[in-house]
Amino acid sequence: MDNLKEGKKIDTAKLLDPEVVLHPQISKWRDAITVDLKLLNSLKDGQIQDTVFRSKDGKYELLAGARRYFHQKLLGTSWEDIPKKILDDVSDSRALMLAASENIFRKDFNPWEEARAIVSLTTGGFKPKDLAKQFGKSEGYIRSRMALMQLPEKIRDRFEKKDIPIGYAEPVKKLDKYEEAQKKLLEKIVEGMSNRYSGIDTIEEADAFVTTILKQIKDKEELLVKYGPCPKCNSKSIGEGWQNDQLKCGDCNYSWHKETKEPWEYYETKQKLQEMGIKVEEGPETLKLTPRDVASMVTQKAEEQERLTREEGETLPANFRSKATLLMLLEPMITGDNIQKLEVRDERIEIQLIEGFDVYFNGLRKDYADGVSKARIETSG
């Protein structure tokens, strides 16, 4: 014992009694068994629990207490003197459950050992919800352990080295078909460990990230099935543009119309021409206008210019003088018996009509300083 060092790997094959065999599954649950000096001292002091075996084919199969068993062998304890419990007529599935009940969730069982045990149990026919009930854990806890063993080895190593909290295993596992997305999630988790405001620092946030990514992937896959790859570079990395019916390639940045597959710039130009009444019959590489099209465009442009000129013509010149007398302006309104009330106050004349209307005209003031001001007579009946 004096030569034993804490943490040194134990050569279990050399210590195994001839009467004992290891269970092919249970023996794989644990990492390599290493020397635990504290356990050795407690065994020397007589603090020993029974090691559990089952009878099988004339041998004794080790189900629970492997660490105790091999540390007792390090102390030179014979098979006959090892405290043990031997079970008879135990089925394979029952053996797995007994071993799990004895081993799983013990303090010396790490998450990876738990994961291996749980996967063995589910492979043996046990359902996650039944295991959760059996071991007093949530079903989510059981599934997170299962997810560990389904991760790619290089990612599993990061969890095992504790670079990333083990609780993130299940959301990371959901992206195992999408390497880039999975890598991005891992980066966000690592970032969140040092800066919660810019990264992901809860399982809920990781789940939300996965949900968003999977929806984006699904949407892209549906677009690909419906509209095909990029017409220019044949890339499958397509997505919707910011305009209606526009698709855009994530690789070459080319954009086109969903249905017609026309280049987006050509499609937009064609739409504008058609709005002007010009029918486009040429393809995007040979777009041409006929003389009639050009004449139509010139006519429309001239009409537009004429309208603008007409509107600008309403502006009065700076030296404008009105030749209309007040009587000429008011006569159409005050003929007959349409006047109900008339008042003159200094420079202001107020006429109230029975039937009112508005008169809007350019003129009346003696001077127009800016050439824009206009006079207005408002009437009301």
Short mmCIF file of C-alpha atoms in Angstrom, two decimals:
data_model
loop_
_atom_site.label_atom_id
_atom_site.label_comp_id
_atom_site.label_asym_id
_atom_site.label_seq_id
_atom_site.Cartn_x
_atom_site.Cartn_y
_atom_site.Cartn_z
CA MET A 1 0.00 0.00 0.00
CA ASP A 2 2.93 2.30 0.65
CA ASN A 3 3.73 2.25 -3.08
CA LEU A 4 0.22 3.30 -4.08
CA LYS A 5 -0.25 6.86 -5.28
CA GLU A 6 -3.50 8.80 -5.31
CA GLY A 7 -5.09 8.74 -8.76
CA LYS A 8 -2.93 5.93 -10.14
CA LYS A 9 -4.81 3.66 -12.55
CA ILE A 10 -5.62 0.22 -11.13
CA ASP A 11 -4.92 -2.82 -13.31
CA THR A 12 -8.25 -4.52 -12.68
CA ALA A 13 -7.53 -7.52 -14.94
CA LYS A 14 -4.66 -8.61 -12.69
CA LEU A 15 -6.67 -8.25 -9.47
CA LEU A 16 -9.83 -10.05 -10.61
CA ASP A 17 -10.57 -13.29 -8.73
CA PRO A 18 -11.00 -16.42 -10.90
CA GLU A 19 -14.55 -16.77 -9.57
CA VAL A 20 -15.54 -13.25 -10.67
CA VAL A 21 -16.58 -11.93 -14.09
CA LEU A 22 -17.41 -8.37 -15.07
CA HIS A 23 -20.76 -7.50 -16.60
CA PRO A 24 -20.15 -6.53 -20.27
CA GLN A 25 -22.24 -3.36 -19.93
CA ILE A 26 -21.84 -2.37 -16.29
CA SER A 27 -18.06 -2.64 -16.49
CA LYS A 28 -18.10 0.03 -19.22
CA TRP A 29 -20.06 2.54 -17.19
CA ARG A 30 -17.12 3.70 -15.18
CA ASP A 31 -14.02 5.49 -16.30
CA ALA A 32 -10.77 3.76 -15.37
CA ILE A 33 -10.74 2.93 -11.65
CA THR A 34 -7.94 4.80 -9.91
CA VAL A 35 -6.41 4.59 -6.46
CA ASP A 36 -8.41 6.37 -3.75
CA LEU A 37 -6.33 6.52 -0.57
CA LYS A 38 -9.28 7.71 1.51
CA LEU A 39 -11.30 4.66 0.44
CA LEU A 40 -8.35 2.38 1.21
CA ASN A 41 -8.08 3.77 4.72
CA SER A 42 -11.82 3.38 5.38
CA LEU A 43 -11.65 -0.25 4.19
CA LYS A 44 -8.71 -0.88 6.51
CA ASP A 45 -10.78 0.54 9.36
CA GLY A 46 -13.57 -1.94 8.58
CA GLN A 47 -16.05 0.48 7.00
CA ILE A 48 -17.12 -1.91 4.29
CA GLN A 49 -20.39 -2.26 2.38
CA ASP A 50 -21.28 -5.47 0.62
CA THR A 51 -20.23 -5.86 -3.00
CA VAL A 52 -23.17 -7.14 -5.07
CA PHE A 53 -22.81 -10.13 -7.41
CA ARG A 54 -25.21 -12.41 -9.23
CA SER A 55 -24.75 -16.10 -9.96
CA LYS A 56 -24.31 -16.75 -13.66
CA ASP A 57 -22.95 -19.81 -15.46
CA GLY A 58 -20.98 -21.01 -12.44
CA LYS A 59 -19.37 -17.61 -11.91
CA TYR A 60 -20.19 -14.47 -9.94
CA GLU A 61 -20.91 -11.42 -12.04
CA LEU A 62 -20.02 -8.10 -10.42
CA LEU A 63 -23.03 -5.77 -10.38
CA ALA A 64 -22.26 -3.07 -7.82
CA GLY A 65 -19.32 -2.04 -5.66
CA ALA A 66 -16.52 -2.34 -8.22
CA ARG A 67 -14.39 0.34 -6.57
CA ARG A 68 -14.72 -1.30 -3.15
CA TYR A 69 -13.96 -4.72 -4.61
CA PHE A 70 -10.75 -3.69 -6.39
CA HIS A 71 -9.50 -1.59 -3.46
CA GLN A 72 -10.01 -4.62 -1.20
CA LYS A 73 -7.96 -6.64 -3.67
CA LEU A 74 -5.24 -3.99 -3.41
CA LEU A 75 -5.23 -4.68 0.33
CA GLY A 76 -4.78 -8.40 -0.38
CA THR A 77 -8.28 -9.47 0.67
CA SER A 78 -9.18 -12.96 -0.58
CA TRP A 79 -12.41 -13.80 -2.41
CA GLU A 80 -13.69 -15.64 0.64
CA ASP A 81 -13.13 -12.65 2.94
CA ILE A 82 -14.67 -9.97 0.76
CA PRO A 83 -18.05 -8.83 2.20
CA LYS A 84 -20.56 -9.59 -0.52
CA LYS A 85 -24.16 -10.16 -1.45
CA ILE A 86 -24.80 -12.85 -4.07
CA LEU A 87 -28.14 -12.80 -5.90
CA ASP A 88 -29.66 -15.79 -7.69
CA ASP A 89 -32.05 -15.95 -10.63
CA VAL A 90 -31.56 -12.34 -11.69
CA SER A 91 -32.48 -11.51 -15.30
CA ASP A 92 -30.25 -9.34 -17.48
CA SER A 93 -32.63 -6.38 -17.34
CA ARG A 94 -33.02 -6.75 -13.58
CA ALA A 95 -29.24 -6.95 -13.21
CA LEU A 96 -28.87 -3.66 -15.08
CA MET A 97 -31.45 -1.95 -12.90
CA LEU A 98 -29.91 -3.28 -9.68
CA ALA A 99 -26.49 -2.11 -10.76
CA ALA A 100 -27.86 1.28 -11.76
CA SER A 101 -29.70 1.69 -8.47
CA GLU A 102 -26.50 0.92 -6.57
CA ASN A 103 -24.22 3.07 -8.71
CA ILE A 104 -25.98 5.90 -10.51
CA PHE A 105 -26.10 9.27 -8.75
CA ARG A 106 -23.57 8.24 -6.11
CA LYS A 107 -21.13 11.02 -5.31
CA ASP A 108 -18.27 9.15 -6.94
CA PHE A 109 -20.22 8.60 -10.18
CA ASN A 110 -19.49 11.42 -12.64
CA PRO A 111 -21.98 12.61 -15.30
CA TRP A 112 -20.29 10.58 -18.03
CA GLU A 113 -20.56 7.39 -16.02
CA GLU A 114 -24.21 8.21 -15.36
CA ALA A 115 -24.70 8.77 -19.09
CA ARG A 116 -23.20 5.39 -20.02
CA ALA A 117 -25.38 3.65 -17.44
CA ILE A 118 -28.56 5.38 -18.60
CA VAL A 119 -27.85 4.55 -22.25
CA SER A 120 -27.33 0.90 -21.26
CA LEU A 121 -30.67 0.90 -19.49
CA THR A 122 -32.57 2.48 -22.38
CA THR A 123 -30.89 0.04 -24.78
CA GLY A 124 -32.12 -2.72 -22.46
CA GLY A 125 -35.71 -1.55 -22.89
CA PHE A 126 -36.22 0.96 -20.09
CA LYS A 127 -37.95 4.24 -20.98
CA PRO A 128 -36.56 7.62 -19.87
CA LYS A 129 -39.73 8.47 -17.95
CA ASP A 130 -39.51 5.16 -16.03
CA LEU A 131 -35.85 5.78 -15.19
CA ALA A 132 -36.69 9.29 -14.01
CA LYS A 133 -39.29 7.88 -11.65
CA GLN A 134 -36.99 5.08 -10.48
CA PHE A 135 -34.09 7.38 -9.64
CA GLY A 136 -36.05 10.42 -8.47
CA LYS A 137 -34.83 12.65 -11.28
CA SER A 138 -36.63 14.69 -13.93
CA GLU A 139 -37.09 13.20 -17.39
CA GLY A 140 -35.14 16.19 -18.73
CA TYR A 141 -32.20 15.20 -16.50
CA ILE A 142 -32.26 11.65 -17.88
CA ARG A 143 -32.47 12.86 -21.48
CA SER A 144 -29.62 15.34 -20.98
CA ARG A 145 -27.40 12.46 -19.85
CA MET A 146 -28.48 10.41 -22.87
CA ALA A 147 -27.64 13.32 -25.14
CA LEU A 148 -24.05 13.31 -23.89
CA MET A 149 -23.35 9.93 -25.44
CA GLN A 150 -24.86 10.96 -28.77
CA LEU A 151 -22.56 13.95 -29.27
CA PRO A 152 -19.62 13.83 -31.70
CA GLU A 153 -16.44 12.84 -29.88
CA LYS A 154 -14.69 16.20 -30.31
CA ILE A 155 -17.66 18.01 -28.75
CA ARG A 156 -18.08 15.35 -26.06
CA ASP A 157 -14.47 16.00 -25.06
CA ARG A 158 -15.27 19.67 -24.43
CA PHE A 159 -18.04 18.70 -22.03
CA GLU A 160 -15.88 16.08 -20.37
CA LYS A 161 -13.09 18.62 -19.84
CA LYS A 162 -15.72 20.92 -18.33
CA ASP A 163 -15.12 23.65 -20.91
CA ILE A 164 -18.91 23.74 -21.24
CA PRO A 165 -21.50 22.95 -18.52
CA ILE A 166 -22.98 19.52 -19.04
CA GLY A 167 -26.56 20.82 -18.96
CA TYR A 168 -26.12 22.24 -22.46
CA ALA A 169 -25.58 18.79 -23.97
CA GLU A 170 -29.19 18.28 -25.07
CA PRO A 171 -29.65 21.58 -26.98
CA VAL A 172 -26.21 21.09 -28.58
CA LYS A 173 -27.23 17.55 -29.59
CA LYS A 174 -30.29 18.89 -31.44
CA LEU A 175 -27.98 20.60 -33.94
CA ASP A 176 -25.76 17.57 -34.62
CA LYS A 177 -26.84 17.54 -38.29
CA TYR A 178 -25.82 21.16 -38.74
CA GLU A 179 -22.15 21.52 -37.88
CA GLU A 180 -21.90 25.28 -38.45
CA ALA A 181 -25.00 26.01 -36.36
CA GLN A 182 -23.75 23.70 -33.62
CA LYS A 183 -20.39 25.46 -33.63
CA LYS A 184 -22.14 28.84 -33.36
CA LEU A 185 -24.19 27.64 -30.38
CA LEU A 186 -21.05 26.41 -28.59
CA GLU A 187 -19.39 29.79 -29.20
CA LYS A 188 -22.43 31.58 -27.76
CA ILE A 189 -22.40 29.32 -24.67
CA VAL A 190 -18.68 29.90 -24.06
CA GLU A 191 -19.23 33.65 -24.55
CA GLY A 192 -22.13 33.59 -22.09
CA MET A 193 -19.91 32.04 -19.42
CA SER A 194 -17.91 35.28 -19.31
CA ASN A 195 -20.48 37.81 -20.54
CA ARG A 196 -24.14 37.03 -19.97
CA TYR A 197 -25.27 40.06 -21.98
CA SER A 198 -23.69 39.04 -25.27
CA GLY A 199 -23.78 35.25 -25.06
CA ILE A 200 -26.02 32.40 -23.89
CA ASP A 201 -25.95 31.71 -20.16
CA THR A 202 -29.06 29.59 -19.53
CA ILE A 203 -30.44 26.32 -20.90
CA GLU A 204 -33.64 28.17 -21.84
CA GLU A 205 -31.69 30.62 -24.01
CA ALA A 206 -29.87 27.71 -25.66
CA ASP A 207 -33.19 26.00 -26.41
CA ALA A 208 -34.58 29.24 -27.87
CA PHE A 209 -31.47 29.62 -30.05
CA VAL A 210 -31.89 26.05 -31.32
CA THR A 211 -35.60 26.61 -32.07
CA THR A 212 -34.78 29.74 -34.10
CA ILE A 213 -31.97 28.03 -36.02
CA LEU A 214 -34.07 24.95 -36.83
CA LYS A 215 -36.91 27.15 -38.10
CA GLN A 216 -34.52 29.09 -40.33
CA ILE A 217 -33.11 25.83 -41.67
CA LYS A 218 -36.59 24.45 -42.29
CA ASP A 219 -37.65 27.63 -44.12
CA LYS A 220 -34.56 27.46 -46.33
CA GLU A 221 -35.16 23.79 -47.10
CA GLU A 222 -38.76 24.55 -48.09
CA LEU A 223 -37.58 27.39 -50.35
CA LEU A 224 -35.05 25.06 -51.96
CA VAL A 225 -37.66 22.39 -52.63
CA LYS A 226 -40.11 24.91 -54.07
CA TYR A 227 -37.81 27.19 -56.09
CA GLY A 228 -34.59 25.24 -56.56
CA PRO A 229 -30.97 26.36 -56.09
CA CYS A 230 -29.39 29.66 -57.10
CA PRO A 231 -29.75 30.12 -60.90
CA LYS A 232 -26.29 31.66 -61.09
CA CYS A 233 -23.97 29.48 -58.95
CA ASN A 234 -26.28 26.53 -58.15
CA SER A 235 -25.79 27.07 -54.42
CA LYS A 236 -28.39 25.65 -52.04
CA SER A 237 -27.83 28.48 -49.58
CA ILE A 238 -30.82 30.56 -50.60
CA GLY A 239 -33.11 32.79 -48.59
CA GLU A 240 -35.82 35.41 -48.98
CA GLY A 241 -34.80 38.96 -49.82
CA TRP A 242 -36.27 42.04 -48.18
CA GLN A 243 -38.64 42.71 -51.10
CA ASN A 244 -41.74 40.69 -51.97
CA ASP A 245 -41.08 37.63 -54.16
CA GLN A 246 -37.32 38.19 -54.03
CA LEU A 247 -34.82 35.38 -53.39
CA LYS A 248 -31.16 35.88 -52.59
CA CYS A 249 -28.12 33.59 -52.67
CA GLY A 250 -26.06 33.46 -49.50
CA ASP A 251 -22.91 32.47 -51.40
CA CYS A 252 -22.74 34.72 -54.49
CA ASN A 253 -25.22 37.40 -53.34
CA TYR A 254 -27.22 37.06 -56.58
CA SER A 255 -30.93 37.96 -56.33
CA TRP A 256 -33.84 36.93 -58.54
CA HIS A 257 -37.62 36.71 -58.74
CA LYS A 258 -39.14 33.61 -57.12
CA GLU A 259 -41.46 32.51 -59.89
CA THR A 260 -39.89 33.84 -63.10
CA LYS A 261 -36.25 33.35 -61.98
CA GLU A 262 -35.46 36.64 -63.73
CA PRO A 263 -32.56 38.71 -62.33
CA TRP A 264 -34.08 41.04 -59.77
CA GLU A 265 -32.79 44.24 -61.41
CA TYR A 266 -34.32 43.19 -64.74
CA TYR A 267 -37.60 42.18 -63.08
CA GLU A 268 -37.90 45.57 -61.36
CA THR A 269 -37.12 47.46 -64.58
CA LYS A 270 -39.65 45.41 -66.51
CA GLN A 271 -42.33 46.09 -63.89
CA LYS A 272 -41.74 49.84 -64.07
CA LEU A 273 -41.94 49.80 -67.87
CA GLN A 274 -45.16 47.79 -67.79
CA GLU A 275 -46.65 50.31 -65.37
CA MET A 276 -45.93 52.92 -68.05
CA GLY A 277 -47.82 50.81 -70.57
CA ILE A 278 -44.73 49.42 -72.28
CA LYS A 279 -44.79 45.71 -73.02
CA VAL A 280 -41.42 44.01 -72.67
CA GLU A 281 -40.95 40.96 -74.86
CA GLU A 282 -37.17 40.59 -74.76
CA GLY A 283 -35.15 38.60 -72.24
CA PRO A 284 -32.99 40.11 -69.49
CA GLU A 285 -29.83 39.97 -71.61
CA THR A 286 -31.34 41.71 -74.68
CA LEU A 287 -33.88 44.21 -73.33
CA LYS A 288 -34.84 46.63 -76.15
CA LEU A 289 -37.42 49.35 -76.76
CA THR A 290 -39.23 49.83 -80.08
CA PRO A 291 -39.64 53.32 -81.65
CA ARG A 292 -43.27 53.26 -80.53
CA ASP A 293 -42.15 52.52 -76.97
CA VAL A 294 -39.70 55.41 -77.08
CA ALA A 295 -42.36 57.76 -78.52
CA SER A 296 -44.76 56.72 -75.77
CA MET A 297 -42.14 57.38 -73.11
CA VAL A 298 -41.32 60.81 -74.64
CA THR A 299 -45.02 61.72 -74.78
CA GLN A 300 -45.54 60.74 -71.16
CA LYS A 301 -42.49 62.70 -70.13
CA ALA A 302 -43.68 65.77 -72.08
CA GLU A 303 -47.13 65.57 -70.50
CA GLU A 304 -45.58 65.33 -67.08
CA GLN A 305 -43.36 68.34 -67.79
CA GLU A 306 -46.33 70.32 -69.09
CA ARG A 307 -48.27 69.59 -65.92
CA LEU A 308 -45.36 70.75 -63.77
CA THR A 309 -44.98 73.92 -65.88
CA ARG A 310 -48.69 74.63 -65.57
CA GLU A 311 -48.51 74.28 -61.81
CA GLU A 312 -45.46 76.51 -61.69
CA GLY A 313 -47.29 79.07 -63.86
CA GLU A 314 -49.69 79.72 -61.03
CA THR A 315 -46.87 81.54 -59.25
CA LEU A 316 -47.22 85.30 -59.61
CA PRO A 317 -44.41 87.49 -60.94
CA ALA A 318 -42.93 89.97 -58.47
CA ASN A 319 -44.30 93.04 -60.34
CA PHE A 320 -47.80 91.66 -60.88
CA ARG A 321 -50.67 94.20 -60.71
CA SER A 322 -54.29 93.13 -60.76
CA LYS A 323 -56.53 95.01 -63.24
CA ALA A 324 -59.70 93.52 -61.81
CA THR A 325 -61.91 95.86 -59.79
CA LEU A 326 -63.54 94.70 -56.63
CA LEU A 327 -66.94 95.11 -58.23
CA MET A 328 -65.96 92.79 -61.09
CA LEU A 329 -64.96 90.14 -58.56
CA LEU A 330 -67.98 90.48 -56.32
CA GLU A 331 -70.71 91.07 -58.89
CA PRO A 332 -71.42 87.37 -59.60
CA MET A 333 -71.95 86.75 -55.91
CA ILE A 334 -74.06 89.76 -54.96
CA THR A 335 -76.54 89.86 -57.82
CA GLY A 336 -80.14 89.29 -57.04
CA ASP A 337 -81.21 88.76 -53.46
CA ASN A 338 -78.30 86.57 -52.31
CA ILE A 339 -76.91 89.12 -49.78
CA GLN A 340 -77.97 88.50 -46.22
CA LYS A 341 -75.56 90.92 -44.47
CA LEU A 342 -72.82 93.42 -45.51
CA GLU A 343 -70.40 95.22 -43.18
CA VAL A 344 -67.49 97.59 -43.96
CA ARG A 345 -64.82 97.92 -41.29
CA ASP A 346 -61.84 100.08 -42.24
CA GLU A 347 -60.08 98.17 -45.04
CA ARG A 348 -62.17 95.05 -44.50
CA ILE A 349 -65.45 94.30 -46.28
CA GLU A 350 -67.51 91.45 -44.84
CA ILE A 351 -70.42 90.10 -46.88
CA GLN A 352 -72.64 87.32 -45.60
CA LEU A 353 -74.51 85.49 -48.38
CA ILE A 354 -77.58 83.33 -48.28
CA GLU A 355 -75.94 80.74 -50.54
CA GLY A 356 -72.18 80.69 -50.00
CA PHE A 357 -69.29 79.67 -52.22
CA ASP A 358 -65.53 80.29 -52.44
CA VAL A 359 -63.71 82.40 -55.00
CA TYR A 360 -59.97 81.75 -55.37
CA PHE A 361 -57.96 84.00 -57.69
CA ASN A 362 -54.53 85.47 -58.40
CA GLY A 363 -54.67 89.16 -57.70
CA LEU A 364 -56.19 92.01 -55.68
CA ARG A 365 -53.28 93.39 -53.67
CA LYS A 366 -51.43 96.42 -54.98
CA ASP A 367 -47.99 94.87 -54.41
CA TYR A 368 -46.73 91.26 -54.36
CA ALA A 369 -43.37 91.16 -52.64
CA ASP A 370 -42.50 87.50 -53.27
CA GLY A 371 -44.52 86.73 -56.39
CA VAL A 372 -46.22 83.85 -54.59
CA SER A 373 -48.84 85.39 -52.33
CA LYS A 374 -52.44 85.21 -53.51
CA ALA A 375 -55.62 86.91 -52.38
CA ARG A 376 -58.67 84.93 -51.36
CA ILE A 377 -62.29 85.82 -50.85
CA GLU A 378 -64.15 83.39 -48.61
CA THR A 379 -67.92 83.46 -48.43
CA SER A 380 -70.36 81.59 -46.29
CA GLY A 381 -74.11 81.46 -46.40
#
